[in-house]
Coordinates of C-alpha atoms in Angstrom, one line a residue:
X1 CA -69.2 38.8 -53.7
X2 CA -72.3 37.3 -52.0
X3 CA -72.7 36.3 -48.4
X4 CA -73.6 32.7 -49.6
X5 CA -70.0 32.4 -51.1
X6 CA -68.5 32.9 -47.7
X7 CA -70.7 30.2 -45.9
X8 CA -69.6 27.8 -48.7
X9 CA -66.0 28.3 -48.1
X10 CA -65.0 25.5 -45.6
X11 CA -61.8 27.3 -44.8
X12 CA -63.5 30.1 -43.2
X13 CA -65.2 28.1 -40.6
X14 CA -68.4 30.0 -40.6
X15 CA -71.8 28.7 -39.4
X16 CA -75.1 30.4 -40.3
X17 CA -77.2 31.2 -37.1
X18 CA -79.9 33.2 -39.0
X19 CA -80.8 35.2 -42.1
X20 CA -80.9 32.4 -44.7
X21 CA -83.1 34.5 -46.8
X22 CA -80.7 37.3 -47.0
X23 CA -77.6 35.3 -48.2
X24 CA -77.7 37.0 -51.7
X25 CA -76.6 40.3 -50.2
X26 CA -73.5 41.7 -51.7
X27 CA -70.4 42.2 -49.6
X28 CA -68.3 45.1 -50.6
X29 CA -65.8 45.1 -47.8
X30 CA -65.0 43.8 -44.1
X31 CA -64.5 45.5 -40.8
X32 CA -63.5 44.2 -37.5
X33 CA -64.9 45.9 -34.5
X34 CA -65.6 45.7 -30.8
X35 CA -67.2 49.3 -30.3
X36 CA -70.6 49.6 -29.1
X37 CA -71.2 52.2 -31.8
X38 CA -69.1 51.7 -34.9
X39 CA -71.6 53.7 -37.2
X40 CA -69.0 56.4 -38.2
X41 CA -66.8 53.6 -39.7
X42 CA -69.4 51.9 -41.7
X43 CA -70.4 52.9 -45.2
X44 CA -72.7 49.9 -46.2
X45 CA -72.3 46.5 -47.6
X46 CA -69.6 45.5 -45.1
X47 CA -69.2 42.0 -43.3
X48 CA -68.7 43.1 -39.8
X49 CA -66.6 40.8 -37.6
X50 CA -66.7 41.0 -33.8
X51 CA -65.3 39.5 -30.8
X52 CA -68.3 40.5 -28.7
X53 CA -66.2 42.5 -26.2
X54 CA -68.8 45.2 -26.5
X55 CA -71.4 43.0 -25.0
X56 CA -71.7 43.1 -21.1
X57 CA -75.3 42.0 -20.7
X58 CA -78.3 41.0 -23.0
X59 CA -79.5 44.4 -23.3
X60 CA -76.6 45.7 -25.4
X61 CA -77.3 43.3 -28.3
X62 CA -80.6 45.1 -29.6
X63 CA -78.9 48.7 -29.9
X64 CA -75.7 47.2 -31.7
X65 CA -77.6 45.2 -34.0
X66 CA -80.0 48.3 -34.7
X67 CA -76.9 50.5 -35.6
X68 CA -75.4 47.8 -38.0
X69 CA -78.7 47.4 -39.7
X70 CA -79.2 51.1 -40.1
X71 CA -75.9 51.4 -41.8
X72 CA -76.8 48.8 -44.2
X73 CA -74.0 46.2 -43.4
X74 CA -74.2 42.9 -45.4
X75 CA -73.9 40.7 -42.4
X76 CA -72.5 40.1 -38.9
X77 CA -69.8 37.3 -38.0
X78 CA -69.5 36.8 -34.1
X79 CA -66.5 35.0 -32.8
X80 CA -66.9 32.1 -30.3
X81 CA -63.4 32.5 -28.6
X82 CA -64.4 35.0 -26.0
X83 CA -67.9 33.8 -24.8
X84 CA -68.2 30.3 -26.4
X85 CA -71.6 30.0 -28.0
X86 CA -73.0 33.1 -29.4
X87 CA -75.7 34.6 -27.0
X88 CA -79.5 34.0 -27.8
X89 CA -80.1 37.6 -27.3
X90 CA -77.8 38.5 -30.2
X91 CA -79.4 35.8 -32.4
X92 CA -82.8 37.1 -31.6
X93 CA -81.9 40.9 -32.2
X94 CA -80.5 39.9 -35.7
X95 CA -83.6 38.1 -36.6
X96 CA -85.8 41.1 -35.8
X97 CA -83.6 43.4 -38.0
X98 CA -83.1 40.8 -40.7
X99 CA -79.5 40.7 -40.4
X100 CA -77.8 37.6 -41.4
X101 CA -75.6 36.3 -38.4
X102 CA -72.6 33.8 -38.6
X103 CA -70.8 32.2 -35.8
X104 CA -66.9 32.0 -36.3
X105 CA -65.2 29.0 -35.0
X106 CA -62.6 29.8 -32.4
X107 CA -60.0 28.1 -34.5
X108 CA -60.2 30.7 -37.3
X109 CA -58.7 34.1 -37.0
X110 CA -60.5 37.1 -38.3
X111 CA -57.4 38.1 -40.3
X112 CA -58.1 34.9 -42.3
X113 CA -61.7 36.0 -43.2
X114 CA -60.6 39.5 -43.9
X115 CA -57.8 38.5 -46.2
X116 CA -60.3 36.1 -48.1
X117 CA -63.0 38.9 -48.4
X118 CA -60.5 41.6 -49.4
X119 CA -59.0 39.5 -52.0
X120 CA -62.3 38.4 -53.7
X121 CA -63.9 41.8 -53.5
X122 CA -60.8 43.4 -55.1
X123 CA -60.8 40.8 -57.8
X124 CA -64.3 41.4 -58.7
X125 CA -63.8 45.1 -58.6
X126 CA -60.9 44.6 -61.0
X127 CA -63.1 42.5 -63.3
X128 CA -65.8 45.0 -63.3
X129 CA -63.2 47.9 -64.1
X130 CA -61.6 45.8 -66.6
X131 CA -64.7 45.8 -68.7
X132 CA -64.9 49.5 -68.4
X133 CA -61.4 49.9 -69.5
X134 CA -61.9 47.5 -72.4
X135 CA -64.9 49.4 -73.5
X136 CA -63.1 52.6 -73.2
X137 CA -60.1 51.3 -75.2
X138 CA -62.5 50.1 -78.0
X139 CA -64.0 53.6 -78.1
X140 CA -60.5 55.4 -78.4
X141 CA -59.3 52.9 -81.0
X142 CA -62.4 53.7 -83.2
X143 CA -62.2 57.5 -82.4
X144 CA -61.6 60.2 -79.9
X145 CA -63.4 59.5 -76.6
X146 CA -62.2 62.5 -74.6
X147 CA -60.4 62.9 -71.3
X148 CA -57.3 61.0 -72.5
X149 CA -55.3 58.9 -69.9
X150 CA -56.5 60.9 -67.1
X151 CA -60.1 59.2 -67.4
X152 CA -58.8 55.8 -66.7
X153 CA -56.4 56.8 -64.0
X154 CA -59.3 58.4 -62.2
X155 CA -61.3 54.9 -62.5
X156 CA -58.2 53.3 -61.0
X157 CA -58.3 55.7 -58.1
X158 CA -62.0 55.5 -57.6
X159 CA -62.5 51.8 -57.9
X160 CA -59.4 50.3 -56.8
X161 CA -57.9 53.2 -54.5
X162 CA -54.8 53.2 -56.6
X163 CA -52.7 56.3 -57.1
X164 CA -51.2 56.4 -60.5
X165 CA -49.2 58.6 -63.1
X166 CA -48.1 58.3 -66.8
X167 CA -44.6 59.4 -67.2
X168 CA -42.4 60.0 -70.3
X169 CA -39.1 58.1 -70.5
X170 CA -37.3 61.0 -69.1
X171 CA -39.7 61.3 -66.2
X172 CA -42.0 64.2 -67.4
X173 CA -45.4 63.8 -65.9
X174 CA -48.1 63.3 -68.6
X175 CA -51.1 62.5 -66.7
X176 CA -52.3 61.5 -63.1
X177 CA -55.4 60.6 -61.4
X178 CA -57.3 63.0 -59.2
X179 CA -56.8 60.5 -56.4
X180 CA -53.1 61.1 -56.8
X181 CA -53.4 64.9 -55.7
X182 CA -50.4 66.6 -56.1
X183 CA -47.9 65.6 -58.9
X184 CA -45.0 63.5 -58.1
X185 CA -41.8 65.5 -57.2
X186 CA -39.3 66.0 -60.0
X187 CA -36.8 63.9 -58.3
X188 CA -39.1 60.8 -57.8
X189 CA -40.1 61.0 -61.4
X190 CA -36.5 61.0 -62.5
X191 CA -35.8 58.2 -60.2
X192 CA -38.8 56.1 -61.4
X193 CA -37.9 56.8 -65.3
X194 CA -34.3 56.0 -64.6
X195 CA -35.1 52.6 -62.9
X196 CA -37.8 51.8 -65.7
X197 CA -35.1 52.5 -68.6
X198 CA -32.4 50.4 -66.8
X199 CA -35.0 47.4 -66.3
X200 CA -36.1 47.6 -69.9
X201 CA -32.6 47.8 -71.1
X202 CA -31.7 44.5 -69.0
X203 CA -34.6 42.6 -70.5
X204 CA -36.7 42.4 -67.2
X205 CA -40.4 41.8 -67.6
X206 CA -42.6 44.3 -66.2
X207 CA -44.1 45.3 -63.8
X208 CA -40.7 46.7 -62.3
X209 CA -41.0 47.3 -58.4
X210 CA -39.1 50.4 -57.2
X211 CA -38.7 51.6 -53.6
X212 CA -38.4 55.4 -53.4
X213 CA -38.1 56.6 -49.7
X214 CA -41.0 55.0 -47.9
X215 CA -43.1 54.3 -50.9
X216 CA -43.1 51.4 -53.5
X217 CA -44.0 51.8 -57.1
X218 CA -44.8 49.3 -59.7
X219 CA -43.9 50.5 -63.1
X220 CA -45.7 49.3 -66.4
X221 CA -44.2 49.7 -69.7
X222 CA -46.7 51.3 -72.1
X223 CA -45.7 50.1 -75.5
X224 CA -47.0 51.3 -78.8
X225 CA -50.6 50.2 -79.5
X226 CA -49.4 49.1 -83.1
X227 CA -47.0 46.2 -81.9
X228 CA -46.9 43.6 -79.2
X229 CA -44.4 43.3 -76.4
X230 CA -41.8 41.6 -78.7
X231 CA -42.5 43.0 -81.9
X232 CA -39.8 45.6 -82.2
X233 CA -36.7 44.4 -83.9
X234 CA -34.7 46.0 -81.1
X235 CA -35.6 47.3 -77.8
X236 CA -33.2 50.4 -78.4
X237 CA -35.6 51.5 -81.2
X238 CA -38.2 52.5 -78.7
X239 CA -36.7 52.7 -75.2
X240 CA -36.2 56.4 -75.4
X241 CA -39.7 57.1 -76.5
X242 CA -42.1 54.6 -74.8
X243 CA -44.2 55.9 -71.8
X244 CA -44.4 54.2 -68.5
X245 CA -47.4 54.0 -65.9
X246 CA -46.3 54.3 -62.3
X247 CA -48.6 52.9 -59.7
X248 CA -47.9 53.5 -56.0
X249 CA -48.4 49.9 -54.9
X250 CA -46.4 46.7 -54.6
X251 CA -47.7 44.6 -57.6
X252 CA -45.8 41.6 -56.3
X253 CA -48.5 39.9 -54.6
X254 CA -51.4 41.0 -56.8
X255 CA -53.9 38.5 -58.2
X256 CA -53.9 37.7 -62.0
X257 CA -57.1 39.6 -62.5
X258 CA -55.7 42.9 -61.2
X259 CA -52.3 42.5 -63.3
X260 CA -54.4 41.7 -66.4
X261 CA -56.3 45.0 -65.6
X262 CA -53.3 47.1 -65.3
X263 CA -52.0 45.6 -68.7
X264 CA -55.3 46.7 -70.3
X265 CA -54.7 50.1 -68.8
X266 CA -51.4 50.3 -70.3
X267 CA -53.0 49.3 -73.7
X268 CA -55.6 52.0 -73.5
X269 CA -53.1 54.7 -72.7
X270 CA -51.0 53.5 -75.6
X271 CA -53.8 54.3 -77.9
X272 CA -53.6 57.7 -76.7
X273 CA -49.7 57.9 -77.0
X274 CA -50.0 56.9 -80.8
X275 CA -52.7 59.3 -81.4
X276 CA -50.6 62.0 -80.1
X277 CA -47.6 60.7 -82.1
X278 CA -49.6 60.8 -85.2
X279 CA -50.8 64.4 -84.5
X280 CA -47.0 65.3 -84.8
X281 CA -47.0 64.2 -88.4
X282 CA -47.8 67.7 -89.8
X283 CA -45.2 69.4 -87.8
X284 CA -42.5 66.9 -88.7
X285 CA -43.4 67.4 -92.3
X286 CA -43.1 71.2 -92.0
X287 CA -39.7 70.8 -90.4
X288 CA -38.6 68.3 -93.2
X289 CA -39.6 70.7 -95.9
X290 CA -37.7 73.5 -94.3
X291 CA -34.6 71.4 -93.7
X292 CA -34.4 70.3 -97.3
X293 CA -34.8 73.9 -98.5
X294 CA -32.1 75.1 -96.3
X295 CA -29.7 72.2 -97.0
X296 CA -30.2 72.5 -100.9
X297 CA -29.3 76.1 -100.8
X298 CA -32.7 77.3 -101.7
X299 CA -33.4 81.0 -101.9
X300 CA -34.1 82.8 -98.7
X301 CA -37.4 84.0 -100.1
X302 CA -38.6 80.4 -100.6
X303 CA -37.5 79.4 -97.0
X304 CA -39.2 82.5 -95.6
X305 CA -42.5 81.3 -97.3
X306 CA -42.5 77.9 -95.6
X307 CA -41.8 79.5 -92.3
X308 CA -44.6 81.7 -92.8
X309 CA -46.7 78.5 -93.1
X310 CA -45.0 76.8 -90.2
X311 CA -45.3 79.5 -87.6
X312 CA -49.2 79.6 -87.2
X313 CA -49.0 75.7 -86.8
X314 CA -46.5 75.9 -84.1
X315 CA -47.4 79.1 -82.5
X316 CA -51.2 79.4 -82.9
X317 CA -52.5 82.9 -82.4
X318 CA -49.1 84.7 -82.7
X319 CA -48.8 84.7 -86.5
X320 CA -45.0 84.7 -87.4
X321 CA -42.3 83.7 -85.1
X322 CA -39.7 86.6 -84.7
X323 CA -36.7 84.2 -84.0
X324 CA -35.8 80.6 -84.5
X325 CA -33.3 78.2 -83.0
X326 CA -32.0 75.0 -84.4
X327 CA -31.2 71.9 -82.1
X328 CA -29.4 69.0 -83.7
X329 CA -29.4 65.5 -81.8
X330 CA -27.7 62.3 -82.4
X331 CA -28.2 58.9 -80.8
X332 CA -25.6 56.4 -81.5
X333 CA -25.5 52.8 -80.4
X334 CA -22.4 50.6 -80.3
X335 CA -22.3 48.4 -83.4
X336 CA -24.2 51.1 -85.4
X337 CA -26.8 48.5 -86.5
X338 CA -29.9 50.8 -85.6
X339 CA -30.8 53.9 -87.3
X340 CA -30.6 56.6 -84.6
X341 CA -32.6 59.3 -86.5
X342 CA -36.2 58.3 -85.5
X343 CA -35.0 57.7 -81.9
X344 CA -33.3 61.1 -81.6
X345 CA -36.5 62.7 -83.3
X346 CA -38.7 61.3 -80.5
X347 CA -36.3 62.3 -77.9
X348 CA -35.9 65.9 -79.1
X349 CA -39.7 66.1 -79.2
X350 CA -39.7 65.0 -75.4
X351 CA -36.8 67.1 -73.9
X352 CA -37.5 70.4 -75.8
X353 CA -40.9 70.7 -74.0
X354 CA -41.0 73.7 -71.9
X355 CA -42.4 72.7 -68.5
X356 CA -44.0 76.4 -68.3
X357 CA -45.8 75.8 -71.5
X358 CA -49.7 75.7 -71.0
X359 CA -51.7 73.2 -72.9
X360 CA -52.6 69.5 -73.4
X361 CA -49.6 68.7 -75.3
X362 CA -46.7 71.2 -75.0
X363 CA -44.5 69.4 -77.8
X364 CA -47.2 70.8 -80.2
X365 CA -44.9 74.0 -80.4
X366 CA -41.9 72.0 -81.8
X367 CA -41.2 70.6 -85.2
X368 CA -38.4 67.9 -85.6
X369 CA -37.1 66.3 -88.7
X370 CA -34.6 63.4 -89.0
X371 CA -32.1 62.4 -91.7
X372 CA -30.0 59.4 -91.2
X373 CA -28.8 59.1 -87.6
X374 CA -29.5 62.7 -86.9
X375 CA -32.5 64.8 -85.6
X376 CA -32.9 68.3 -86.2
X377 CA -35.3 70.6 -84.3
X378 CA -36.8 73.9 -85.5
X379 CA -37.7 75.7 -82.2
X380 CA -39.9 79.0 -82.7
X381 CA -39.4 81.6 -80.1
X382 CA -42.2 84.1 -79.8
X383 CA -39.6 86.7 -78.4
X384 CA -35.9 86.5 -77.4
X385 CA -35.2 88.8 -74.7
X386 CA -31.6 89.7 -73.5
X387 CA -30.6 88.7 -69.9
X388 CA -28.9 91.0 -67.4
X389 CA -25.5 89.3 -68.4
X390 CA -25.9 90.0 -72.1
X391 CA -27.0 86.5 -73.1
X392 CA -30.0 85.7 -75.0
X393 CA -32.9 83.6 -73.5
X394 CA -34.3 80.6 -75.4
X395 CA -32.8 77.0 -75.5
X396 CA -29.6 76.7 -73.7
X397 CA -27.4 73.8 -74.1
X398 CA -26.2 73.9 -70.4
X399 CA -29.6 73.4 -69.0
X400 CA -31.3 71.3 -71.7
X401 CA -30.3 68.1 -70.3
X402 CA -30.0 68.9 -66.7
X403 CA -33.3 67.4 -65.5
X404 CA -33.2 64.3 -67.8
X405 CA -29.5 63.3 -67.7
X406 CA -29.8 60.7 -65.1
X407 CA -33.0 58.9 -66.5
X408 CA -31.3 58.9 -70.2
X409 CA -28.0 57.6 -69.1
X410 CA -29.8 54.6 -67.5
X411 CA -31.1 53.8 -70.9
X412 CA -27.9 54.1 -72.7
X413 CA -25.4 51.6 -71.3
X414 CA -24.2 51.0 -74.9
X415 CA -25.2 54.1 -76.5
X416 CA -24.7 58.0 -76.4
X417 CA -26.8 61.1 -76.9
X418 CA -25.2 64.3 -78.0
X419 CA -26.9 67.7 -78.8
X420 CA -25.8 71.0 -80.2
X421 CA -27.8 74.2 -79.9
X422 CA -27.6 77.3 -82.2
X423 CA -27.9 80.9 -81.3
X424 CA -31.4 82.4 -82.3
X425 CA -31.7 83.7 -85.8
X426 CA -34.5 86.2 -86.9
X427 CA -34.6 85.5 -90.6
X428 CA -34.6 82.7 -93.2
X429 CA -31.1 83.7 -94.4
X430 CA -29.7 82.9 -90.8
X431 CA -31.1 79.3 -90.9
X432 CA -28.4 77.8 -92.9
X433 CA -25.7 79.2 -90.5
X434 CA -27.9 78.0 -87.5
X435 CA -27.9 74.6 -88.6
X436 CA -24.0 74.4 -89.2
X437 CA -23.5 76.3 -86.0
X438 CA -25.8 73.5 -84.1
X439 CA -23.9 70.7 -85.8
X440 CA -20.6 72.0 -85.0
X441 CA -21.8 72.4 -81.2
X442 CA -22.9 68.8 -81.3
X443 CA -19.3 67.7 -82.4
X444 CA -17.9 69.5 -79.6
X445 CA -20.4 67.8 -77.3
X446 CA -19.4 64.4 -78.8
X447 CA -15.7 65.1 -77.8
X448 CA -16.8 65.1 -74.1
X449 CA -16.9 62.1 -71.8
X450 CA -20.2 60.8 -70.6
X451 CA -23.4 59.3 -72.2
X452 CA -25.4 62.5 -72.5
X453 CA -23.6 65.6 -73.6
X454 CA -24.8 68.8 -75.1
X455 CA -23.0 72.1 -76.2
X456 CA -24.2 75.7 -77.3
X457 CA -23.3 78.2 -79.8
X458 CA -21.6 80.2 -77.0
X459 CA -18.6 77.7 -76.9
X460 CA -18.1 77.9 -80.6
X461 CA -16.2 81.4 -80.1
X462 CA -13.6 79.7 -78.0
X463 CA -10.5 77.7 -78.5
X464 CA -12.5 74.7 -77.3
X465 CA -14.1 74.4 -80.7
X466 CA -10.6 73.3 -82.0
X467 CA -10.1 70.6 -79.4
X468 CA -12.5 67.8 -81.0
X469 CA -10.7 68.1 -84.4
X470 CA -7.3 67.4 -83.0
X471 CA -6.4 63.6 -83.9
X472 CA -6.4 61.2 -80.8
X473 CA -2.8 60.2 -81.0
X474 CA -1.8 64.0 -81.2
X475 CA -3.9 64.7 -78.1
X476 CA -2.4 61.7 -76.3
X477 CA 1.0 62.6 -77.0
X478 CA 0.6 66.4 -76.1
X479 CA -1.0 65.6 -72.7
X480 CA 1.5 62.9 -71.8
X481 CA 4.3 65.1 -72.5
X482 CA 3.1 67.8 -70.4
X483 CA 1.1 66.0 -67.6
X484 CA 2.7 62.5 -67.1
X485 CA 5.8 63.9 -65.1
X486 CA 3.4 65.8 -62.8
X487 CA 1.2 62.6 -62.4
X488 CA 4.1 60.5 -61.6
X489 CA 5.5 62.8 -59.2
X490 CA 2.1 63.2 -57.4
X491 CA 1.8 59.2 -57.4
X492 CA 5.2 59.0 -55.5
X493 CA 5.0 62.0 -53.2
X494 CA 1.4 62.9 -53.0
X495 CA 2.3 66.3 -53.9
X496 CA -0.9 67.5 -55.5
X497 CA 0.9 69.2 -58.4
X498 CA -2.0 68.6 -60.8
X499 CA -4.7 70.2 -58.6
X500 CA -2.3 73.1 -57.8
X501 CA -1.8 73.6 -61.6
X502 CA -5.6 73.5 -62.2
X503 CA -6.1 76.2 -59.5
X504 CA -3.2 78.4 -60.5
X505 CA -4.5 78.7 -64.1
X506 CA -8.2 79.1 -62.9
X507 CA -7.0 82.0 -60.8
X508 CA -5.2 83.6 -63.9
X509 CA -1.8 83.2 -62.2
X510 CA -2.7 85.3 -59.1
X511 CA -0.5 84.0 -56.2
X512 CA -2.8 85.5 -53.4
X513 CA -6.0 84.0 -54.8
X514 CA -4.6 80.7 -55.6
X515 CA -3.0 80.2 -52.1
X516 CA -6.4 81.4 -50.5
X517 CA -8.4 78.7 -52.6
X518 CA -5.9 76.0 -51.9
X519 CA -5.6 76.9 -48.1
X520 CA -1.8 77.3 -48.5
X521 CA 0.9 79.7 -47.6
X522 CA 2.2 81.6 -50.7
X523 CA 5.6 80.4 -50.2
X524 CA 4.2 76.7 -50.3
X525 CA 2.4 77.4 -53.6
X526 CA 5.6 79.0 -55.0
X527 CA 7.4 76.0 -54.2
X528 CA 4.9 73.7 -55.8
X529 CA 4.9 75.8 -59.0
X530 CA 8.6 75.8 -59.1
X531 CA 8.4 72.0 -59.0
X532 CA 6.0 71.8 -61.9
X533 CA 8.3 74.1 -63.9
X534 CA 11.3 71.9 -63.1
X535 CA 9.5 68.7 -64.0
X536 CA 8.1 70.1 -67.3
X537 CA 10.9 72.6 -68.4
X538 CA 8.2 75.2 -68.7
X539 CA 7.7 78.6 -67.5
X540 CA 4.3 79.4 -66.0
X541 CA 4.9 83.2 -66.3
X542 CA 4.8 82.7 -69.9
X543 CA 1.4 83.0 -71.8
X544 CA 2.3 80.4 -74.3
X545 CA 3.1 77.8 -71.7
X546 CA 0.1 78.5 -69.6
X547 CA -2.0 77.9 -72.6
X548 CA -0.4 74.6 -73.5
X549 CA -0.9 73.5 -69.9
X550 CA -4.6 74.7 -70.1
X551 CA -5.2 72.9 -73.3
X552 CA -3.6 69.7 -71.9
X553 CA -5.8 69.7 -68.9
X554 CA -8.9 70.1 -71.0
X555 CA -7.9 67.4 -73.4
X556 CA -6.9 64.7 -70.7

């Protein structure tokens, strides 16, 4: 903005005392000072506000003005509240150094002038930056522009002093400005992603403001560049795949120009989001071809040939993958009107990313196909090592969803995500079995409570595999017959028979270990176990009865 604009704004109460020929100077900021030498705080282009507390006599004006002129400030505004009229020696000093001088009426607070200047300068910066963003968006739409989202986030940092990050729907950091410095902590990313998904599912318009600790963040949805805000048939089709822009600022009092700028930034990032999604087409097609061969019973030699084609794409520089794993996912919404396969496909491409993988897009190493409501991932493993406990490394069901469970649950108020993971196989002959194994594991996960569940191949060798296939009415009758008498007794007497039974079975029937765990005397434990046997007509020294109680507790 220009100095002339300040003089023309009546609400600011400014009166020009000198420097009429310099009123076209650009104002880049504002600073209030009463220091004799404020040079270390000046960078040029400021409107300096002063109450004249630094002036003790007429000799002080010349060095003060010389310092301001040397720093390249745009102008000086002196308040009349302290000394009344602005001293003539200050007027003469400003005239000698060609520094525009204004008098500020005592009825006008410096804060009023500061707020006005900051708002105007910020709006103009946003407008200038918006033009840059729009030009960059057009470049990216017509072809690769280089730099990706980081370039525009750096512009936000350098021009508007905004720390910003691009996050996946599960909270995985995708890009960040240099101003942001260190990456956001994982728990903050998860919190922001969860709040964003919850806001989208409830239909709230962005930006969504979230307080995490002492910081406030504004979250802007990044929708596909190919559709408008309301173009999707249902928000559930994209809620688990769209990115978000997290800005460390409260956008509640931003001017319209700045909000428009951030919307333009999200459109720019959406172009990159769509480009990365399009780059997955080859990998998706490879996975689809392998899946069709496996499901139609093709010869192992034919499947192996397709795997040899897929391996260099997924593992560049390593030739063939010695091992493969299969992960099956299903996203199901209440009502069943939405095809869950594409949603599950995007979700698997997100959550299967190894955070230790180096590269611009770690999901380049994953191939995911979908059929109906099911998505199937073919995960190449460069090597499968055996851990100290004898288990194999690779994708593990119990850790797969650990970091993303809370964010996903926030976007699934009427839906579920279930996953199954196979063991690693080293040949084409094993892929069909791995696929069936992963599907069985997913059905085990689906039998568990919760919005987000996973199960691995390790659990398929257990009796737990049988539980999902027991009819619901049989399960209810079986658990009621064994456990309801104990629950009723606990309700009436607060005897804690159910917790005692669980601990006793978990300790393999060891009286001393169970008593120590429950902080009970062994005689007290024997009394409780005797009461359990009396109420249920069972004998906890018999293996059959122990197993019945164990299964009843697992199914309850």
